[in-house]
PDB file of C-alpha atoms in Angstrom:
ATOM      1  CA  UNK A   1     -22.474  -3.287   3.820  1.00 93.00           C
ATOM      2  CA  UNK A   2     -25.516  -2.742   5.998  1.00 95.00           C
ATOM      3  CA  UNK A   3     -26.337   0.771   7.139  1.00 96.00           C
ATOM      4  CA  UNK A   4     -26.868   1.397  10.829  1.00 96.00           C
ATOM      5  CA  UNK A   5     -27.970   4.511  12.662  1.00 95.00           C
ATOM      6  CA  UNK A   6     -26.623   5.180  16.138  1.00 93.00           C
ATOM      7  CA  UNK A   7     -27.273   7.914  18.679  1.00 92.00           C
ATOM      8  CA  UNK A   8     -25.509  11.278  18.642  1.00 91.00           C
ATOM      9  CA  UNK A   9     -25.759  11.379  22.440  1.00 91.00           C
ATOM     10  CA  UNK A  10     -23.386   8.804  23.937  1.00 90.00           C
ATOM     11  CA  UNK A  11     -21.673   8.015  27.205  1.00 89.00           C
ATOM     12  CA  UNK A  12     -18.263   9.422  28.056  1.00 84.00           C
ATOM     13  CA  UNK A  13     -16.980   5.909  28.826  1.00 86.00           C
ATOM     14  CA  UNK A  14     -17.663   4.862  25.225  1.00 86.00           C
ATOM     15  CA  UNK A  15     -15.577   7.722  23.797  1.00 83.00           C
ATOM     16  CA  UNK A  16     -12.703   7.469  26.273  1.00 81.00           C
ATOM     17  CA  UNK A  17     -12.170   4.333  28.399  1.00 82.00           C
ATOM     18  CA  UNK A  18     -13.395   1.787  25.848  1.00 88.00           C
ATOM     19  CA  UNK A  19     -11.326   3.439  23.109  1.00 86.00           C
ATOM     20  CA  UNK A  20      -8.097   3.700  25.196  1.00 77.00           C
ATOM     21  CA  UNK A  21      -8.287   7.490  25.086  1.00 78.00           C
ATOM     22  CA  UNK A  22      -7.497   9.552  28.171  1.00 74.00           C
ATOM     23  CA  UNK A  23      -9.785  12.391  29.244  1.00 72.00           C
ATOM     24  CA  UNK A  24     -10.515  14.343  26.054  1.00 69.00           C
ATOM     25  CA  UNK A  25     -11.204  18.100  26.421  1.00 71.00           C
ATOM     26  CA  UNK A  26     -12.693  18.165  22.916  1.00 75.00           C
ATOM     27  CA  UNK A  27     -15.665  16.023  23.997  1.00 83.00           C
ATOM     28  CA  UNK A  28     -18.767  18.143  24.504  1.00 85.00           C
ATOM     29  CA  UNK A  29     -20.562  17.121  27.689  1.00 87.00           C
ATOM     30  CA  UNK A  30     -24.209  17.622  28.548  1.00 86.00           C
ATOM     31  CA  UNK A  31     -24.548  19.449  31.875  1.00 88.00           C
ATOM     32  CA  UNK A  32     -27.826  18.031  33.190  1.00 89.00           C
ATOM     33  CA  UNK A  33     -27.914  14.652  31.486  1.00 88.00           C
ATOM     34  CA  UNK A  34     -30.622  12.148  32.303  1.00 89.00           C
ATOM     35  CA  UNK A  35     -28.492   9.040  31.812  1.00 88.00           C
ATOM     36  CA  UNK A  36     -24.718   8.368  31.833  1.00 87.00           C
ATOM     37  CA  UNK A  37     -25.229   6.623  28.480  1.00 89.00           C
ATOM     38  CA  UNK A  38     -26.331   9.972  27.019  1.00 90.00           C
ATOM     39  CA  UNK A  39     -23.982  12.397  28.753  1.00 89.00           C
ATOM     40  CA  UNK A  40     -22.024  13.844  25.807  1.00 90.00           C
ATOM     41  CA  UNK A  41     -22.088  14.411  22.058  1.00 90.00           C
ATOM     42  CA  UNK A  42     -20.129  11.962  19.932  1.00 90.00           C
ATOM     43  CA  UNK A  43     -16.955  13.280  18.346  1.00 90.00           C
ATOM     44  CA  UNK A  44     -16.433  10.243  16.086  1.00 90.00           C
ATOM     45  CA  UNK A  45     -18.482   7.349  14.730  1.00 95.00           C
ATOM     46  CA  UNK A  46     -16.287   4.267  15.190  1.00 95.00           C
ATOM     47  CA  UNK A  47     -17.012   3.817  18.942  1.00 94.00           C
ATOM     48  CA  UNK A  48     -20.751   3.711  18.223  1.00 95.00           C
ATOM     49  CA  UNK A  49     -20.252   1.142  15.466  1.00 96.00           C
ATOM     50  CA  UNK A  50     -18.075  -1.019  17.717  1.00 96.00           C
ATOM     51  CA  UNK A  51     -20.820  -0.898  20.333  1.00 95.00           C
ATOM     52  CA  UNK A  52     -23.325  -1.943  17.655  1.00 96.00           C
ATOM     53  CA  UNK A  53     -21.125  -4.944  16.779  1.00 96.00           C
ATOM     54  CA  UNK A  54     -20.830  -5.868  20.459  1.00 95.00           C
ATOM     55  CA  UNK A  55     -24.619  -5.972  20.740  1.00 95.00           C
ATOM     56  CA  UNK A  56     -24.802  -8.211  17.660  1.00 93.00           C
ATOM     57  CA  UNK A  57     -22.167 -10.834  18.453  1.00 91.00           C
ATOM     58  CA  UNK A  58     -24.830 -13.510  17.982  1.00 92.00           C
ATOM     59  CA  UNK A  59     -25.101 -12.622  14.262  1.00 93.00           C
ATOM     60  CA  UNK A  60     -23.050 -14.682  11.806  1.00 93.00           C
ATOM     61  CA  UNK A  61     -19.779 -13.278  10.456  1.00 93.00           C
ATOM     62  CA  UNK A  62     -18.733 -11.536   8.314  1.00 94.00           C
ATOM     63  CA  UNK A  63     -20.449  -8.405   9.554  1.00 95.00           C
ATOM     64  CA  UNK A  64     -20.038  -5.323   7.397  1.00 97.00           C
ATOM     65  CA  UNK A  65     -21.661  -2.142   8.678  1.00 97.00           C
ATOM     66  CA  UNK A  66     -21.465   1.583   7.946  1.00 97.00           C
ATOM     67  CA  UNK A  67     -22.948   4.833   9.141  1.00 97.00           C
ATOM     68  CA  UNK A  68     -23.199   8.284   7.671  1.00 97.00           C
ATOM     69  CA  UNK A  69     -23.890  10.658  10.525  1.00 95.00           C
ATOM     70  CA  UNK A  70     -23.023  13.854  12.291  1.00 95.00           C
ATOM     71  CA  UNK A  71     -20.390  14.339  14.952  1.00 93.00           C
ATOM     72  CA  UNK A  72     -19.947  17.483  17.029  1.00 90.00           C
ATOM     73  CA  UNK A  73     -16.499  19.022  17.391  1.00 86.00           C
ATOM     74  CA  UNK A  74     -15.138  21.860  19.513  1.00 82.00           C
ATOM     75  CA  UNK A  75     -14.058  25.081  17.806  1.00 79.00           C
ATOM     76  CA  UNK A  76     -13.349  27.918  20.233  1.00 80.00           C
ATOM     77  CA  UNK A  77     -13.259  30.476  17.383  1.00 84.00           C
ATOM     78  CA  UNK A  78     -16.973  30.080  16.649  1.00 82.00           C
ATOM     79  CA  UNK A  79     -19.704  31.897  18.595  1.00 86.00           C
ATOM     80  CA  UNK A  80     -21.296  28.615  19.673  1.00 83.00           C
ATOM     81  CA  UNK A  81     -17.835  27.040  20.319  1.00 80.00           C
ATOM     82  CA  UNK A  82     -18.688  23.925  18.289  1.00 81.00           C
ATOM     83  CA  UNK A  83     -19.748  22.700  14.861  1.00 86.00           C
ATOM     84  CA  UNK A  84     -21.249  19.603  13.270  1.00 88.00           C
ATOM     85  CA  UNK A  85     -19.426  17.565  10.681  1.00 92.00           C
ATOM     86  CA  UNK A  86     -20.913  14.799   8.530  1.00 96.00           C
ATOM     87  CA  UNK A  87     -18.833  11.621   8.527  1.00 95.00           C
ATOM     88  CA  UNK A  88     -18.806   8.163   7.002  1.00 97.00           C
ATOM     89  CA  UNK A  89     -17.473   5.220   8.978  1.00 97.00           C
ATOM     90  CA  UNK A  90     -17.397   1.540   8.060  1.00 97.00           C
ATOM     91  CA  UNK A  91     -16.418  -1.579  10.008  1.00 97.00           C
ATOM     92  CA  UNK A  92     -15.662  -5.008   8.629  1.00 97.00           C
ATOM     93  CA  UNK A  93     -15.604  -7.821  11.203  1.00 97.00           C
ATOM     94  CA  UNK A  94     -14.666 -11.384  10.308  1.00 96.00           C
ATOM     95  CA  UNK A  95     -12.403 -14.222  11.401  1.00 95.00           C
ATOM     96  CA  UNK A  96      -9.774 -13.242   8.817  1.00 94.00           C
ATOM     97  CA  UNK A  97     -10.064  -9.556   8.033  1.00 95.00           C
ATOM     98  CA  UNK A  98      -7.280  -7.038   7.652  1.00 93.00           C
ATOM     99  CA  UNK A  99      -6.217  -3.612   6.494  1.00 94.00           C
ATOM    100  CA  UNK A 100      -6.470  -4.569   2.832  1.00 95.00           C
ATOM    101  CA  UNK A 101     -10.141  -5.537   3.142  1.00 95.00           C
ATOM    102  CA  UNK A 102     -11.294  -2.147   4.406  1.00 95.00           C
ATOM    103  CA  UNK A 103      -8.781  -0.356   2.171  1.00 95.00           C
ATOM    104  CA  UNK A 104     -10.442  -1.820  -0.938  1.00 95.00           C
ATOM    105  CA  UNK A 105     -13.837  -0.485   0.172  1.00 95.00           C
ATOM    106  CA  UNK A 106     -12.573   3.035   0.897  1.00 95.00           C
ATOM    107  CA  UNK A 107     -10.446   3.235  -2.264  1.00 95.00           C
ATOM    108  CA  UNK A 108     -13.426   2.172  -4.398  1.00 94.00           C
ATOM    109  CA  UNK A 109     -15.617   4.842  -2.813  1.00 92.00           C
ATOM    110  CA  UNK A 110     -13.058   7.607  -3.422  1.00 91.00           C
ATOM    111  CA  UNK A 111     -12.339   6.461  -6.995  1.00 91.00           C
ATOM    112  CA  UNK A 112     -16.062   6.421  -7.846  1.00 90.00           C
ATOM    113  CA  UNK A 113     -16.109  10.102  -6.862  1.00 85.00           C
ATOM    114  CA  UNK A 114     -13.138  10.683  -9.172  1.00 85.00           C
ATOM    115  CA  UNK A 115     -10.935  11.939  -6.354  1.00 86.00           C
ATOM    116  CA  UNK A 116      -7.172  11.634  -6.307  1.00 89.00           C
ATOM    117  CA  UNK A 117      -6.011  10.741  -2.838  1.00 93.00           C
ATOM    118  CA  UNK A 118      -2.908   9.724  -0.972  1.00 94.00           C
ATOM    119  CA  UNK A 119      -2.463   7.403   2.003  1.00 94.00           C
ATOM    120  CA  UNK A 120       0.284   8.043   4.556  1.00 94.00           C
ATOM    121  CA  UNK A 121       1.244   5.879   7.496  1.00 93.00           C
ATOM    122  CA  UNK A 122      -0.045   7.256  10.767  1.00 92.00           C
ATOM    123  CA  UNK A 123      -0.498   6.384  14.422  1.00 90.00           C
ATOM    124  CA  UNK A 124      -3.893   6.281  16.083  1.00 88.00           C
ATOM    125  CA  UNK A 125      -4.643   5.057  19.604  1.00 86.00           C
ATOM    126  CA  UNK A 126      -7.455   2.994  18.096  1.00 91.00           C
ATOM    127  CA  UNK A 127      -5.410   1.176  15.445  1.00 93.00           C
ATOM    128  CA  UNK A 128      -2.646  -1.436  15.457  1.00 94.00           C
ATOM    129  CA  UNK A 129       0.769   0.188  14.928  1.00 92.00           C
ATOM    130  CA  UNK A 130       1.881  -0.222  11.322  1.00 92.00           C
ATOM    131  CA  UNK A 131      -1.664  -1.109  10.213  1.00 94.00           C
ATOM    132  CA  UNK A 132      -3.096   2.412  10.046  1.00 95.00           C
ATOM    133  CA  UNK A 133      -3.196   5.008   7.292  1.00 95.00           C
ATOM    134  CA  UNK A 134      -4.210   8.638   6.974  1.00 96.00           C
ATOM    135  CA  UNK A 135      -6.267   9.588   3.891  1.00 95.00           C
ATOM    136  CA  UNK A 136      -5.335  12.886   2.214  1.00 94.00           C
ATOM    137  CA  UNK A 137      -7.006  14.693  -0.649  1.00 91.00           C
ATOM    138  CA  UNK A 138      -5.183  17.765  -1.997  1.00 89.00           C
ATOM    139  CA  UNK A 139      -2.879  17.487   1.022  1.00 90.00           C
ATOM    140  CA  UNK A 140      -5.849  17.821   3.411  1.00 91.00           C
ATOM    141  CA  UNK A 141      -6.435  14.970   5.861  1.00 94.00           C
ATOM    142  CA  UNK A 142      -9.997  13.709   5.473  1.00 95.00           C
ATOM    143  CA  UNK A 143      -9.846  10.517   7.529  1.00 95.00           C
ATOM    144  CA  UNK A 144      -8.050   7.318   8.426  1.00 96.00           C
ATOM    145  CA  UNK A 145      -8.298   3.553   8.120  1.00 96.00           C
ATOM    146  CA  UNK A 146      -6.776   0.507   9.745  1.00 96.00           C
ATOM    147  CA  UNK A 147      -7.121  -2.531  11.975  1.00 97.00           C
ATOM    148  CA  UNK A 148      -8.598  -1.991  15.440  1.00 96.00           C
ATOM    149  CA  UNK A 149      -6.328  -3.004  18.338  1.00 96.00           C
ATOM    150  CA  UNK A 150      -7.238  -6.326  20.001  1.00 96.00           C
ATOM    151  CA  UNK A 151      -7.354  -4.766  23.499  1.00 95.00           C
ATOM    152  CA  UNK A 152     -10.074  -2.363  22.338  1.00 94.00           C
ATOM    153  CA  UNK A 153     -12.030  -5.187  20.724  1.00 96.00           C
ATOM    154  CA  UNK A 154     -11.898  -7.149  23.992  1.00 95.00           C
ATOM    155  CA  UNK A 155     -13.430  -4.193  25.874  1.00 94.00           C
ATOM    156  CA  UNK A 156     -16.417  -4.583  23.555  1.00 94.00           C
ATOM    157  CA  UNK A 157     -16.448  -8.369  23.954  1.00 94.00           C
ATOM    158  CA  UNK A 158     -15.476  -8.868  20.307  1.00 95.00           C
ATOM    159  CA  UNK A 159     -13.293 -11.883  19.531  1.00 94.00           C
ATOM    160  CA  UNK A 160     -12.806 -11.399  15.789  1.00 96.00           C
ATOM    161  CA  UNK A 161     -10.558  -8.879  14.008  1.00 97.00           C
ATOM    162  CA  UNK A 162     -12.163  -5.604  12.897  1.00 97.00           C
ATOM    163  CA  UNK A 163     -10.928  -3.275  10.165  1.00 97.00           C
ATOM    164  CA  UNK A 164     -12.396   0.220   9.994  1.00 97.00           C
ATOM    165  CA  UNK A 165     -12.275   3.614   8.361  1.00 97.00           C
ATOM    166  CA  UNK A 166     -13.746   7.002   9.167  1.00 96.00           C
ATOM    167  CA  UNK A 167     -13.703   9.979   6.827  1.00 96.00           C
ATOM    168  CA  UNK A 168     -15.174  13.460   6.887  1.00 95.00           C
ATOM    169  CA  UNK A 169     -17.832  13.561   4.177  1.00 94.00           C
ATOM    170  CA  UNK A 170     -18.065  17.329   4.740  1.00 92.00           C
ATOM    171  CA  UNK A 171     -14.392  17.834   3.820  1.00 91.00           C
ATOM    172  CA  UNK A 172     -14.523  15.305   0.980  1.00 91.00           C
ATOM    173  CA  UNK A 173     -17.539  17.149  -0.473  1.00 90.00           C
ATOM    174  CA  UNK A 174     -15.761  20.522  -0.246  1.00 88.00           C
ATOM    175  CA  UNK A 175     -12.690  19.127  -2.007  1.00 84.00           C
ATOM    176  CA  UNK A 176     -14.791  17.277  -4.579  1.00 81.00           C
ATOM    177  CA  UNK A 177     -16.853  20.437  -5.298  1.00 81.00           C
ATOM    178  CA  UNK A 178     -13.690  22.473  -5.703  1.00 77.00           C
ATOM    179  CA  UNK A 179     -12.285  19.945  -8.187  1.00 71.00           C
ATOM    180  CA  UNK A 180     -15.548  19.963 -10.195  1.00 68.00           C
ATOM    181  CA  UNK A 181     -15.596  23.775 -10.301  1.00 62.00           C
ATOM    182  CA  UNK A 182     -12.002  24.010 -11.503  1.00 58.00           C
ATOM    183  CA  UNK A 183     -12.459  21.666 -14.473  1.00 50.00           C
ATOM    184  CA  UNK A 184     -12.168  23.598 -17.727  1.00 48.00           C
ATOM    185  CA  UNK A 185     -14.119  22.622 -20.823  1.00 46.00           C
TER     186      UNK A 185
END
């Protein structure tokens, strides 16, 4: 996989319309933005990676990319009403790619860390129904994986299947640290 770095400031259209998500109150908007393309803070990484793929359609497939970066999420209980979370997202684009291809990558990553995890079926607006899973560690959801819906891919001008995952590295680290600290010798 090749690492990419995308912007934390993104356009609202990227996080909503292109991802088939209605108006999202959890998106943090910039009041006096200079450009519509930089009008809010990203709340997830996958839209930015899909945009990266759309700008690189001329590159030969397969394309395997990932990003480790911060997202900003709303939390009304905090003084500043928001917090940053470090996430890892990966996309695998090829003419014949599916759930199993991205699953193998994520499972390998979690097993290298020595984490026991569980995958449950889930529904996400982004993913094809029946081809999406929720990742849980110690019964805490840390992310999801699956195949991106064709209608979303078409909005980005992509004509090949894309499988993706996104997990919270912050939560994985907390759970991993807790498991290390509870090991008895």
